[in-house]
PDB file of C-alpha atoms in Angstrom:
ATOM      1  CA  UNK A1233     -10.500  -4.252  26.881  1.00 48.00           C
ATOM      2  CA  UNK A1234     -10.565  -3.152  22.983  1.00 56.00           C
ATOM      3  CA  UNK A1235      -8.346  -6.693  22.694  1.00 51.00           C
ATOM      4  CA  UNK A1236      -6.494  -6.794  19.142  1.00 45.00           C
ATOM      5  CA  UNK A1237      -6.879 -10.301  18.958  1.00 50.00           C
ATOM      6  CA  UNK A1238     -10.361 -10.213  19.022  1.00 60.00           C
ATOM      7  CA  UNK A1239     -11.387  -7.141  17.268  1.00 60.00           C
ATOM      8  CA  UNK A1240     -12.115  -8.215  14.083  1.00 63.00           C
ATOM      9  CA  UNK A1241     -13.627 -11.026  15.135  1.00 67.00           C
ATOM     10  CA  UNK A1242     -16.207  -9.298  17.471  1.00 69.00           C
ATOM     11  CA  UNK A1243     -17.033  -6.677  14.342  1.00 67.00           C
ATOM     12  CA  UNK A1244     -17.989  -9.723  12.102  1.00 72.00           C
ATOM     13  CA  UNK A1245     -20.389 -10.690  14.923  1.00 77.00           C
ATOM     14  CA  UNK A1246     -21.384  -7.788  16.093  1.00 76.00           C
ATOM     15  CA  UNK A1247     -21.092  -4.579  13.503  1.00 75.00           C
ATOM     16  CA  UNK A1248     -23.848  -2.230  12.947  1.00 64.00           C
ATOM     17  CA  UNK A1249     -25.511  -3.078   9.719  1.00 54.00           C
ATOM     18  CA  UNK A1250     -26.305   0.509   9.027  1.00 52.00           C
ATOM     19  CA  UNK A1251     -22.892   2.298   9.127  1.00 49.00           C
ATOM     20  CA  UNK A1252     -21.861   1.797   5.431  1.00 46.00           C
ATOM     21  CA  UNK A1253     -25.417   3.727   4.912  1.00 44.00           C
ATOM     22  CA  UNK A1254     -24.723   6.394   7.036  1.00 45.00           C
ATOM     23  CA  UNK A1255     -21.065   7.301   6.092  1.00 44.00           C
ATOM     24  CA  UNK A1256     -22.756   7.036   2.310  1.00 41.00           C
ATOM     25  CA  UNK A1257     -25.100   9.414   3.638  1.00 39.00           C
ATOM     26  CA  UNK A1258     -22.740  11.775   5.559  1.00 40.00           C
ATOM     27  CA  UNK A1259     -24.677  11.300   8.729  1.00 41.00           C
ATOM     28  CA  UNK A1260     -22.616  11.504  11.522  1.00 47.00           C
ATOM     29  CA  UNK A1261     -23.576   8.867  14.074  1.00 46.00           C
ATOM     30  CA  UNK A1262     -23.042  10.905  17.447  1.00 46.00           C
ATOM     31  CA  UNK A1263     -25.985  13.100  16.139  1.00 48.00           C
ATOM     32  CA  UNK A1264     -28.325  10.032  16.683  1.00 69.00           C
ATOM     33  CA  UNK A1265     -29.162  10.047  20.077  1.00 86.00           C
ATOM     34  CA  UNK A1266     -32.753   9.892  21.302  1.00 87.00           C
ATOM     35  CA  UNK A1267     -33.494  13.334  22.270  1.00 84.00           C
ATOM     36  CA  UNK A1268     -34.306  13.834  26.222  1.00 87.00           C
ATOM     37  CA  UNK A1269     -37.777  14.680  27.224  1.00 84.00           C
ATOM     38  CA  UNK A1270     -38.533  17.945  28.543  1.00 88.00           C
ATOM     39  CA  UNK A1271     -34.584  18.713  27.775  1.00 90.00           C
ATOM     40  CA  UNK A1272     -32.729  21.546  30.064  1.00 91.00           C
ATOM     41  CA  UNK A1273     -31.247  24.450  28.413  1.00 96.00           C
ATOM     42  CA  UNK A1274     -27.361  23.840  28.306  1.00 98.00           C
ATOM     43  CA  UNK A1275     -24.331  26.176  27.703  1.00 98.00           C
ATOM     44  CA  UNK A1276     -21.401  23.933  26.830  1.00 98.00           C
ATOM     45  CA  UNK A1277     -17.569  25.105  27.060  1.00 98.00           C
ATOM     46  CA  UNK A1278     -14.268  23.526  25.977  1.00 98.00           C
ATOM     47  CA  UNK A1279     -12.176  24.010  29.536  1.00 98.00           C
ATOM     48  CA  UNK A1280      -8.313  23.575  30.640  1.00 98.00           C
ATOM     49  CA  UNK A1281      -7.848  21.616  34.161  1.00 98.00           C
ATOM     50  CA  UNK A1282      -4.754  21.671  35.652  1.00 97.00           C
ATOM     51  CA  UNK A1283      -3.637  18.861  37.135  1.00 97.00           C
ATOM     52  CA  UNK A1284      -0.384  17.781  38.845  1.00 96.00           C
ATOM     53  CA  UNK A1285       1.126  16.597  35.718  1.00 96.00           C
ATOM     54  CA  UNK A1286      -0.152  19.197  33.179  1.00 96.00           C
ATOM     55  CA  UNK A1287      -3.305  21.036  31.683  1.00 98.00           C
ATOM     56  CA  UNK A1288      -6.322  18.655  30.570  1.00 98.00           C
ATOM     57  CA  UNK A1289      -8.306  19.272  27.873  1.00 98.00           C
ATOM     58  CA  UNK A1290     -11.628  18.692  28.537  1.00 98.00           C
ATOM     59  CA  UNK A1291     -15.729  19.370  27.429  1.00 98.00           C
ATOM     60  CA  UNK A1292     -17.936  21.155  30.479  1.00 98.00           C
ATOM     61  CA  UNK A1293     -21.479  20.938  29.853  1.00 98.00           C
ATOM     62  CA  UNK A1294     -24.697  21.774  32.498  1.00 98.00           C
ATOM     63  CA  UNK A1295     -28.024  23.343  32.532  1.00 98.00           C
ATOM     64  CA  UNK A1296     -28.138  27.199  31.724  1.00 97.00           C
ATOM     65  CA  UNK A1297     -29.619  27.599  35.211  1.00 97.00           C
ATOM     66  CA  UNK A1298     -29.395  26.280  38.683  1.00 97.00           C
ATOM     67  CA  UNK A1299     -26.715  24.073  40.154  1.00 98.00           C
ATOM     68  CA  UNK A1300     -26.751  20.508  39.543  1.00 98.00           C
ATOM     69  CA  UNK A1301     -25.242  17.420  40.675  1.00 98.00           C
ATOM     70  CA  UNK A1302     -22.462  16.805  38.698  1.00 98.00           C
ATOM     71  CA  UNK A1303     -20.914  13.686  36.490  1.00 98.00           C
ATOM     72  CA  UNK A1304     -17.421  12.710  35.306  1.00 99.00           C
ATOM     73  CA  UNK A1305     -17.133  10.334  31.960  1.00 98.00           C
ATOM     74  CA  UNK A1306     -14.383   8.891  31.483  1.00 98.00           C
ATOM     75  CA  UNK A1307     -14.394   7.865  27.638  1.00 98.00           C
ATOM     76  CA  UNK A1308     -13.003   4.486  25.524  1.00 97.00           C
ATOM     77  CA  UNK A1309      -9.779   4.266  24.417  1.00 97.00           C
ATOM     78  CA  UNK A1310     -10.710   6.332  21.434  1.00 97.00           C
ATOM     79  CA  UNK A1311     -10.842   9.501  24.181  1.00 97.00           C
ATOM     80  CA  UNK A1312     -12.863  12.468  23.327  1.00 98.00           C
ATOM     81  CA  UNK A1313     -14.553  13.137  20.346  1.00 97.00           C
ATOM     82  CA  UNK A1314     -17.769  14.309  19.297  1.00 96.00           C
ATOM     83  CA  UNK A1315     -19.769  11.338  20.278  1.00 96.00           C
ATOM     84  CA  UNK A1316     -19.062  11.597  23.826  1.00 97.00           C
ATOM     85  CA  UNK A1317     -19.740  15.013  23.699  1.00 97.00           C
ATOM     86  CA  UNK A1318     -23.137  14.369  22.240  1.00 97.00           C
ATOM     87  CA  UNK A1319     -23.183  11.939  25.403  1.00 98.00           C
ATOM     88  CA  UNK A1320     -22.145  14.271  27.736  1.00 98.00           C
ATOM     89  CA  UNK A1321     -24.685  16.526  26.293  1.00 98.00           C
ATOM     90  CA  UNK A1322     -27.551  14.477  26.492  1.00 97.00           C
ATOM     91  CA  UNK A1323     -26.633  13.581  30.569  1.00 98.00           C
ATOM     92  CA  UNK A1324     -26.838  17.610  31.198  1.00 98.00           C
ATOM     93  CA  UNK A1325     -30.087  18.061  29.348  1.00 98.00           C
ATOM     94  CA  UNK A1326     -30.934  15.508  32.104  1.00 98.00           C
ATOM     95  CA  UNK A1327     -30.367  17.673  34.691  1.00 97.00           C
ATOM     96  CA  UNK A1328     -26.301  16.889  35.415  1.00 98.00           C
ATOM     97  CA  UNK A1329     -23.240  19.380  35.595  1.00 98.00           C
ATOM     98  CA  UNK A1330     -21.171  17.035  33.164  1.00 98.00           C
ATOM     99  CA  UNK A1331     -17.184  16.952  32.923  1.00 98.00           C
ATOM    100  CA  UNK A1332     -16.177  14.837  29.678  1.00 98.00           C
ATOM    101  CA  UNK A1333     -12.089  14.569  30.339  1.00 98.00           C
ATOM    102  CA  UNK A1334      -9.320  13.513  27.578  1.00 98.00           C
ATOM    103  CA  UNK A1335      -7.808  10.849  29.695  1.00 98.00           C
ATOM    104  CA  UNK A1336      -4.473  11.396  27.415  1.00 98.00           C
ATOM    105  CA  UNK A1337      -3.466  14.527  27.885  1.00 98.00           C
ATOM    106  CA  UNK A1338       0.002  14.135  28.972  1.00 97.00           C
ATOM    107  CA  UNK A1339       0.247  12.685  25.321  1.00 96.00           C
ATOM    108  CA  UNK A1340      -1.784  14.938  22.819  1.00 95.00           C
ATOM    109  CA  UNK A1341      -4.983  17.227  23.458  1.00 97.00           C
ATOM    110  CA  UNK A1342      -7.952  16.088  21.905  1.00 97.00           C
ATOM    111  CA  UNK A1343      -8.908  14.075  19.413  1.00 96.00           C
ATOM    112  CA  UNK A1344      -6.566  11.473  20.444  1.00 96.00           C
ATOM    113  CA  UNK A1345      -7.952   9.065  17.599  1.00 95.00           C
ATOM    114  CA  UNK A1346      -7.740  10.134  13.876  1.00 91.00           C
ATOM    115  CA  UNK A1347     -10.633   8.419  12.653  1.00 93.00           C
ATOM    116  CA  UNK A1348     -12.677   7.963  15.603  1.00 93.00           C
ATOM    117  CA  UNK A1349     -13.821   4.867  16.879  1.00 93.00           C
ATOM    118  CA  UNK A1350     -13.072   4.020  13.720  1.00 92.00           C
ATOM    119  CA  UNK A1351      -9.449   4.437  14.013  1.00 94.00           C
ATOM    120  CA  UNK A1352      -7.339   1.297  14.315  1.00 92.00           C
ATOM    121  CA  UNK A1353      -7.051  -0.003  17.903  1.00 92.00           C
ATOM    122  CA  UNK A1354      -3.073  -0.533  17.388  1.00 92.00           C
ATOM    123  CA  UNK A1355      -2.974   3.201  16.787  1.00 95.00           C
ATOM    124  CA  UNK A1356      -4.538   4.184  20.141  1.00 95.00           C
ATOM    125  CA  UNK A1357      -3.115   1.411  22.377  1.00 95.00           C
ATOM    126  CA  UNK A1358       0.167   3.139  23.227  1.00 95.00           C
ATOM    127  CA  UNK A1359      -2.374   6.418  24.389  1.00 96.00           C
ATOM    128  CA  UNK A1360      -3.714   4.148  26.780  1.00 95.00           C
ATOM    129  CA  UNK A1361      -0.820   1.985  28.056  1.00 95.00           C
ATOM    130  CA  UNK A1362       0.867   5.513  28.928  1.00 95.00           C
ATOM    131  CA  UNK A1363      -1.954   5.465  31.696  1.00 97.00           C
ATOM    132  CA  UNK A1364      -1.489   3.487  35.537  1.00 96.00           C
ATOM    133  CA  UNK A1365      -3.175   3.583  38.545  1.00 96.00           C
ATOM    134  CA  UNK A1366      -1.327   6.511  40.008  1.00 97.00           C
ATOM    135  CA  UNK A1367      -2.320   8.627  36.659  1.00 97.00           C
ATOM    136  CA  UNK A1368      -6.192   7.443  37.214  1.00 98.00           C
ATOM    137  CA  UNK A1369      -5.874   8.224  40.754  1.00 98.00           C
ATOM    138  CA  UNK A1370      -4.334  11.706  40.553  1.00 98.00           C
ATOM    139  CA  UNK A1371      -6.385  12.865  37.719  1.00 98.00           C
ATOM    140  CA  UNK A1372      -9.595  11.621  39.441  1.00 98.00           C
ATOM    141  CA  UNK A1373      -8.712  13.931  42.509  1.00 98.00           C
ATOM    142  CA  UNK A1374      -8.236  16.544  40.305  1.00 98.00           C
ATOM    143  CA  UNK A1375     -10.975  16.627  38.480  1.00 98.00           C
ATOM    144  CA  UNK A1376     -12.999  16.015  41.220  1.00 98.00           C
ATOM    145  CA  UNK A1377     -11.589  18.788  42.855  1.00 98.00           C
ATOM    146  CA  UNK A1378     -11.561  21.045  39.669  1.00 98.00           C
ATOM    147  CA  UNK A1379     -15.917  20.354  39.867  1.00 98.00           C
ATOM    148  CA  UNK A1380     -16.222  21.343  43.344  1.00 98.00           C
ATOM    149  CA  UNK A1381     -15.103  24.887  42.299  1.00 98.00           C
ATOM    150  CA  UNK A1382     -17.776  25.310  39.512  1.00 98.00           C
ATOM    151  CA  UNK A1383     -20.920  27.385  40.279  1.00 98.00           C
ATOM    152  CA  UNK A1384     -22.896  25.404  38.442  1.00 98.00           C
ATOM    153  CA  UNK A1385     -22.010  22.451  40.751  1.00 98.00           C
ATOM    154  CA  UNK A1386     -24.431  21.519  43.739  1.00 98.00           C
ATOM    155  CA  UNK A1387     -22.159  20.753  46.249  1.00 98.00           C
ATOM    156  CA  UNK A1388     -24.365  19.614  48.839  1.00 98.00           C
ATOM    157  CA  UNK A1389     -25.196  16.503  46.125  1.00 98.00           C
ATOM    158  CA  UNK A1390     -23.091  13.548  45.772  1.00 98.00           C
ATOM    159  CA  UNK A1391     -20.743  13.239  42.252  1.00 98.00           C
ATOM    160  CA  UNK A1392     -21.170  10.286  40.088  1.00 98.00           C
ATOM    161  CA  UNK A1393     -18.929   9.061  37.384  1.00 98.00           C
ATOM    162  CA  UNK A1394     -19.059   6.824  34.305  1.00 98.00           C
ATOM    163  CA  UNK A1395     -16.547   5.055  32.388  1.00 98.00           C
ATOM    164  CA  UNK A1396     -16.458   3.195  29.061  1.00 98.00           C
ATOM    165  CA  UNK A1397     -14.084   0.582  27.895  1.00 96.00           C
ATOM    166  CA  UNK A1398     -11.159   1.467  29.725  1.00 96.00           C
ATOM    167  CA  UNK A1399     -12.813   3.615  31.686  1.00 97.00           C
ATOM    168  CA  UNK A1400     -14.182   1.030  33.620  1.00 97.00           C
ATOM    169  CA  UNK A1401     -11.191   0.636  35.757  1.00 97.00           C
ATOM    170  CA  UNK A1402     -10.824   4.467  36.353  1.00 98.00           C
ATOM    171  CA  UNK A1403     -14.156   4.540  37.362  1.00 98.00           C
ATOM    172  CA  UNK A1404     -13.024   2.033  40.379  1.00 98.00           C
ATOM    173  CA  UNK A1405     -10.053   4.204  41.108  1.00 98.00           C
ATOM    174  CA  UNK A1406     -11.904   7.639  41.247  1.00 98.00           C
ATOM    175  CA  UNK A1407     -14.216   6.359  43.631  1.00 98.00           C
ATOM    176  CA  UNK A1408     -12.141   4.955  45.877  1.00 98.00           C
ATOM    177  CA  UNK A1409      -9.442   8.003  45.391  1.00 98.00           C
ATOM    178  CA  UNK A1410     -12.454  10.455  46.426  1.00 98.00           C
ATOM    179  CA  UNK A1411     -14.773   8.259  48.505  1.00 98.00           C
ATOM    180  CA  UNK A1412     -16.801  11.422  50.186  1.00 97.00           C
ATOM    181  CA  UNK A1413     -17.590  12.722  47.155  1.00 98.00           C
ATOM    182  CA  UNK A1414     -18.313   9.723  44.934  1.00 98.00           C
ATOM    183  CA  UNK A1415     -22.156   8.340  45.857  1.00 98.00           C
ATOM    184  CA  UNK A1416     -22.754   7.075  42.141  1.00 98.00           C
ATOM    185  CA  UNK A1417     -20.101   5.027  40.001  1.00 98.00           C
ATOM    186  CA  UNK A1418     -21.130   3.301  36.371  1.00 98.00           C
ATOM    187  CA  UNK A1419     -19.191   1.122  34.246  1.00 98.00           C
ATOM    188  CA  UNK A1420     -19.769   0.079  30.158  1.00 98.00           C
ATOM    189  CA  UNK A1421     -18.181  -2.619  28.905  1.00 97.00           C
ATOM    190  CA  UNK A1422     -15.395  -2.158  30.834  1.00 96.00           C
ATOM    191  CA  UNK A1423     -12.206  -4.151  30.749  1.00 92.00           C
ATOM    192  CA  UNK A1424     -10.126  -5.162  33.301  1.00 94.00           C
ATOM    193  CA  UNK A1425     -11.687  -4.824  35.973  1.00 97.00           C
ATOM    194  CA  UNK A1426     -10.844  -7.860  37.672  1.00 97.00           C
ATOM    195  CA  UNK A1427      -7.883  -9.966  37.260  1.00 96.00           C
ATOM    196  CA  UNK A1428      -4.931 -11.557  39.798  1.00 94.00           C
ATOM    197  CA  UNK A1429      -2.652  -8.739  39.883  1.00 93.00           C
ATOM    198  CA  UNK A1430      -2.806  -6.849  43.502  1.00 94.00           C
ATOM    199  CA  UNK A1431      -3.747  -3.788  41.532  1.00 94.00           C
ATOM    200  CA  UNK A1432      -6.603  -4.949  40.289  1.00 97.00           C
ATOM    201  CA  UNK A1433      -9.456  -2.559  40.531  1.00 98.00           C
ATOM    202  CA  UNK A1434     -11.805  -4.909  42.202  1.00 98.00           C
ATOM    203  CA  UNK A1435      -9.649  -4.959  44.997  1.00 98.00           C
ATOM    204  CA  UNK A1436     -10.527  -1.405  45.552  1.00 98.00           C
ATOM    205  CA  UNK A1437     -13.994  -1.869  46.461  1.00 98.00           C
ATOM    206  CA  UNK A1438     -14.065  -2.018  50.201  1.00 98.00           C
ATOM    207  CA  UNK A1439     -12.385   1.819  49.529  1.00 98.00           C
ATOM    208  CA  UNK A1440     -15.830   2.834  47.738  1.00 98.00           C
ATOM    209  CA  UNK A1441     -18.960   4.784  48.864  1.00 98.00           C
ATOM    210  CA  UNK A1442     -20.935   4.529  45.910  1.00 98.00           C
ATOM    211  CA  UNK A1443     -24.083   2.407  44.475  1.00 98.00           C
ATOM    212  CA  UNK A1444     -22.949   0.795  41.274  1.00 98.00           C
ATOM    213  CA  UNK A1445     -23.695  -0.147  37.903  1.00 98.00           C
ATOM    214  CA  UNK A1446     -21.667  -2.471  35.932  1.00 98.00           C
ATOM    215  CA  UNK A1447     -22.877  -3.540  32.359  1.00 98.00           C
ATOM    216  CA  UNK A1448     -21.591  -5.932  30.954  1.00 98.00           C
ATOM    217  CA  UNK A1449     -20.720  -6.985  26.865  1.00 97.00           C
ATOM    218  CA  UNK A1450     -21.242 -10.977  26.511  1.00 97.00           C
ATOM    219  CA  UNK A1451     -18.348 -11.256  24.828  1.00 95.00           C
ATOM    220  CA  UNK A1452     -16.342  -9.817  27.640  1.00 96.00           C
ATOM    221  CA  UNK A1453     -18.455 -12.332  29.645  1.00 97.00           C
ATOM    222  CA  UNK A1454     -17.761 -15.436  27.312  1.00 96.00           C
ATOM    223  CA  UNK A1455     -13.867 -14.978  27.695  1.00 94.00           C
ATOM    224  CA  UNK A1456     -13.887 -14.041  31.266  1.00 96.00           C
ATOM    225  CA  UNK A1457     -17.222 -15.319  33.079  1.00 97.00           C
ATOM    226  CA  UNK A1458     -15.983 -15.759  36.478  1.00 97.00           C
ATOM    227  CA  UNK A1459     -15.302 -11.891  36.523  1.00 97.00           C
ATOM    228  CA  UNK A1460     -19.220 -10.964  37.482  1.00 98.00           C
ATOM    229  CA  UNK A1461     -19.184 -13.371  40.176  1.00 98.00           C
ATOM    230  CA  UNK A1462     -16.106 -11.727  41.842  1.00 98.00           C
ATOM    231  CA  UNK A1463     -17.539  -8.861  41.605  1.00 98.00           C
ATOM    232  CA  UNK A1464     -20.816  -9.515  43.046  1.00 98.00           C
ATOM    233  CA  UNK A1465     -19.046 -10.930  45.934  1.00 98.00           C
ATOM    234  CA  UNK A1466     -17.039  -8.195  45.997  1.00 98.00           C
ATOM    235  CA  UNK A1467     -19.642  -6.194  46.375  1.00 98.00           C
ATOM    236  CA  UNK A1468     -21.600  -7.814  48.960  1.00 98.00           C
ATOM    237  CA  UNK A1469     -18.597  -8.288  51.172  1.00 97.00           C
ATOM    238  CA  UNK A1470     -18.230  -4.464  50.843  1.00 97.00           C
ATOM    239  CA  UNK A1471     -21.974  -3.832  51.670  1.00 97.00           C
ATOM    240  CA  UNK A1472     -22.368  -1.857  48.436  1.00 97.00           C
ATOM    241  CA  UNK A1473     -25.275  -1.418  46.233  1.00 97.00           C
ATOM    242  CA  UNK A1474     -24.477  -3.011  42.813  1.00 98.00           C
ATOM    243  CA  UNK A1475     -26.391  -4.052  39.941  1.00 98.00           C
ATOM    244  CA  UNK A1476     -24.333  -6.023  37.518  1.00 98.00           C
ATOM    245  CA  UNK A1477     -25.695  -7.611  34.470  1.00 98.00           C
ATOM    246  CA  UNK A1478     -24.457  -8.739  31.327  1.00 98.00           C
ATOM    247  CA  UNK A1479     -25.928  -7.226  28.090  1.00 98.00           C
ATOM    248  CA  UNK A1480     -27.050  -9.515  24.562  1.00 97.00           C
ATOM    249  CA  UNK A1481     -24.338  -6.945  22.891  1.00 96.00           C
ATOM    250  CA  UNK A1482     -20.567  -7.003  21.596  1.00 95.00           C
ATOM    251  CA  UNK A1483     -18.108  -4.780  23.576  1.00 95.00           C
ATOM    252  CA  UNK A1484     -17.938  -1.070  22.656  1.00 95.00           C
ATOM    253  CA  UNK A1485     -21.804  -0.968  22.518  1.00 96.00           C
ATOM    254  CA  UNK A1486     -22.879   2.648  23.889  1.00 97.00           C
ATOM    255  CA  UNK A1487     -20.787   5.153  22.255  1.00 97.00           C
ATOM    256  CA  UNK A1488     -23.369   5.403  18.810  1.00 96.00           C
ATOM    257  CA  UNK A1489     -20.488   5.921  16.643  1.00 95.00           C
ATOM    258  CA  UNK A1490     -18.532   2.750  17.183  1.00 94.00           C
ATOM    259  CA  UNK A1491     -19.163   0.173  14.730  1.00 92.00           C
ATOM    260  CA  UNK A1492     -20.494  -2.474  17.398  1.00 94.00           C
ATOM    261  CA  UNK A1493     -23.355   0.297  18.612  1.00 95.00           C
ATOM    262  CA  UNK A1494     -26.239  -1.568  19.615  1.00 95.00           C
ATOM    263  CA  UNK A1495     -29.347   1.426  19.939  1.00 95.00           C
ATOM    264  CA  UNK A1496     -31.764  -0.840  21.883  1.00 96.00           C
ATOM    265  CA  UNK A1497     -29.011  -1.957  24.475  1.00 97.00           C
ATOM    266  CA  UNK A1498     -27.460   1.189  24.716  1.00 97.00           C
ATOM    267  CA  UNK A1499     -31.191   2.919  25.441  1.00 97.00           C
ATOM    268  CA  UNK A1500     -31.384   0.561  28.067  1.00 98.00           C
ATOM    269  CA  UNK A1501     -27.761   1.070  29.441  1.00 98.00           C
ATOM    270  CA  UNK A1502     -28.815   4.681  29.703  1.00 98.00           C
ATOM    271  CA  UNK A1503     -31.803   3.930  31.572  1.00 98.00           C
ATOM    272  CA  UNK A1504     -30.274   1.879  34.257  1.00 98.00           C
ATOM    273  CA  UNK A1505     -27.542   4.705  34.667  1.00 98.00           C
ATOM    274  CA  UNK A1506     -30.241   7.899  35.277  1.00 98.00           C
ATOM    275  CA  UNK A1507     -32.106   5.599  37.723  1.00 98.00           C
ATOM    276  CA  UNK A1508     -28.738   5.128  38.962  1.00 98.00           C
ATOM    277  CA  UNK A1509     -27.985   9.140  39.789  1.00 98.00           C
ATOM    278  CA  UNK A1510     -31.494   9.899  40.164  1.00 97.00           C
ATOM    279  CA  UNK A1511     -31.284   7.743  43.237  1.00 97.00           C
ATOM    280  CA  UNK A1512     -27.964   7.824  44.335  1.00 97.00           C
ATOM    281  CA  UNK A1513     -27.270  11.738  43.623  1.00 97.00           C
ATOM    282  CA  UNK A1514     -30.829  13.465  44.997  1.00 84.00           C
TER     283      UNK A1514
END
């Protein structure tokens, strides 16, 4: 995930060709989201969850009206900032009680990254190194937990969760930590999700409840390529619903401010996902 040794390598490849236009321009790039047809009213709310190691900061968003299934993101190792909000945003003008967490709280409230996703990956890799599968697992619980006690929450409907970058392991962990409640789990470029270690979150699969979408970056696929068959197996062993494919774009491609944004793979991304919760969250 976010690997130093390849980072400047991937941007050469892979960087937007518009960004030195829009910083010229002042445009900020989480503003450039499609907007959502037939968009729900939202009230939005910066919230405090406690949790058994401290108080999260995090951004609550969900229709004005009703209750609504909701949706944890878990962001990149850049944490929150206003393009996830944005994203967050746009899920709950979908229809979606949304939770957007900062995954390093225990460190520093939010923003976590100076510059954004622009900030220097050295800078934010001790932020998420602080982080271990106990941390994922308790703070999934809790903020699980912390949903089920919103009124805009339909409890009745199933939670789903999406993670980016690293998020794509704590998306494992949360929904085999809360099994009952998890019934829709997505993934973005995430790293690590399979490897030898006996922690691996792949291993956690025959824990899981959910349907699944993992999307893939090709260059995550070119150095590890034997990951997506693990998976799949892992998967089928498990009896799970899983679509896995790997996308024509560099890792770090849905958040629209990182430099390696790629619009037309990202739209799609997003597609796959609300087919996803429509689905597995009715």
């Amino acid at each position: 995930m976010c690997d130093q040794d390849h980072f400047e390598e991937d941007l050469k490849k892979y960087s937007r060709r518009d960004i030195g236009t829009l910083a010229a321009a002042g445009i900020g790039a989480a503003m450039m989201l499609p907007r959502v047809a037939n968009a729900a009213e939202v009230s939005e709310q910066d919230v405090v969850i406690e949790t058994p190691d401290g108080k999260c900061d995090a951004y609550f968003v969900t229709p004005s009206s009703g209750t609504h299934a909701a949706v944890l993101i878990w962001p990149d190792i850049f944490g929150l900032r206003p393009a996830f909000r944005q994203m967050g945003k746009r899920l709950a003008e979908s229809g979606y009680s949304v939770l957007v967490v900062n995954p390093f709280y225990r460190q520093q409230k939010a923003p976590t990254a100076a510059d954004g996703a622009n900030t220097s990956i050295s800078d934010v890799r001790p932020l998420a190194r602080s982080l271990t599968p106990e941390t994922h697992t308790t703070d999934a619980k809790a903020f699980v937990a912390w949903l089920d006690q919103q009124s805009q929450v339909d409890t009745d409907k199933q939670i789903g969760t999406t993670g980016y970058c690293m998020g794509g392991p704590i998306v494992f962990r949360t929904a085999a930590a809360v099994p009952n409640r998890i019934g829709a789990a997505a993934t973005f470029h995430g790293g690590g999700l399979v490897s030898d270690g006996d922690d691996s979150p792949h291993r956690l699969i025959p824990k899981m409840e959910a349907d699944l979408l993992i999307a893939i970056a090709e260059n995550d696929d070119q150095r590890d390529p034997d990951a997506k068959t693990v998976l799949k197996e892992s998967f089928d062993e498990a009896k799970l619903d899983a679509e896995i494919e790997v996308y024509p774009a560099g890792h770090g491609w849905c958040p629209p401010d990182t430099r390696v944004h790629n619009p037309e793979q990202a739209e799609k991304a997003w597609g796959r996902m609300l087919s996803l919760f429509e689905k597995a969250l009715a």
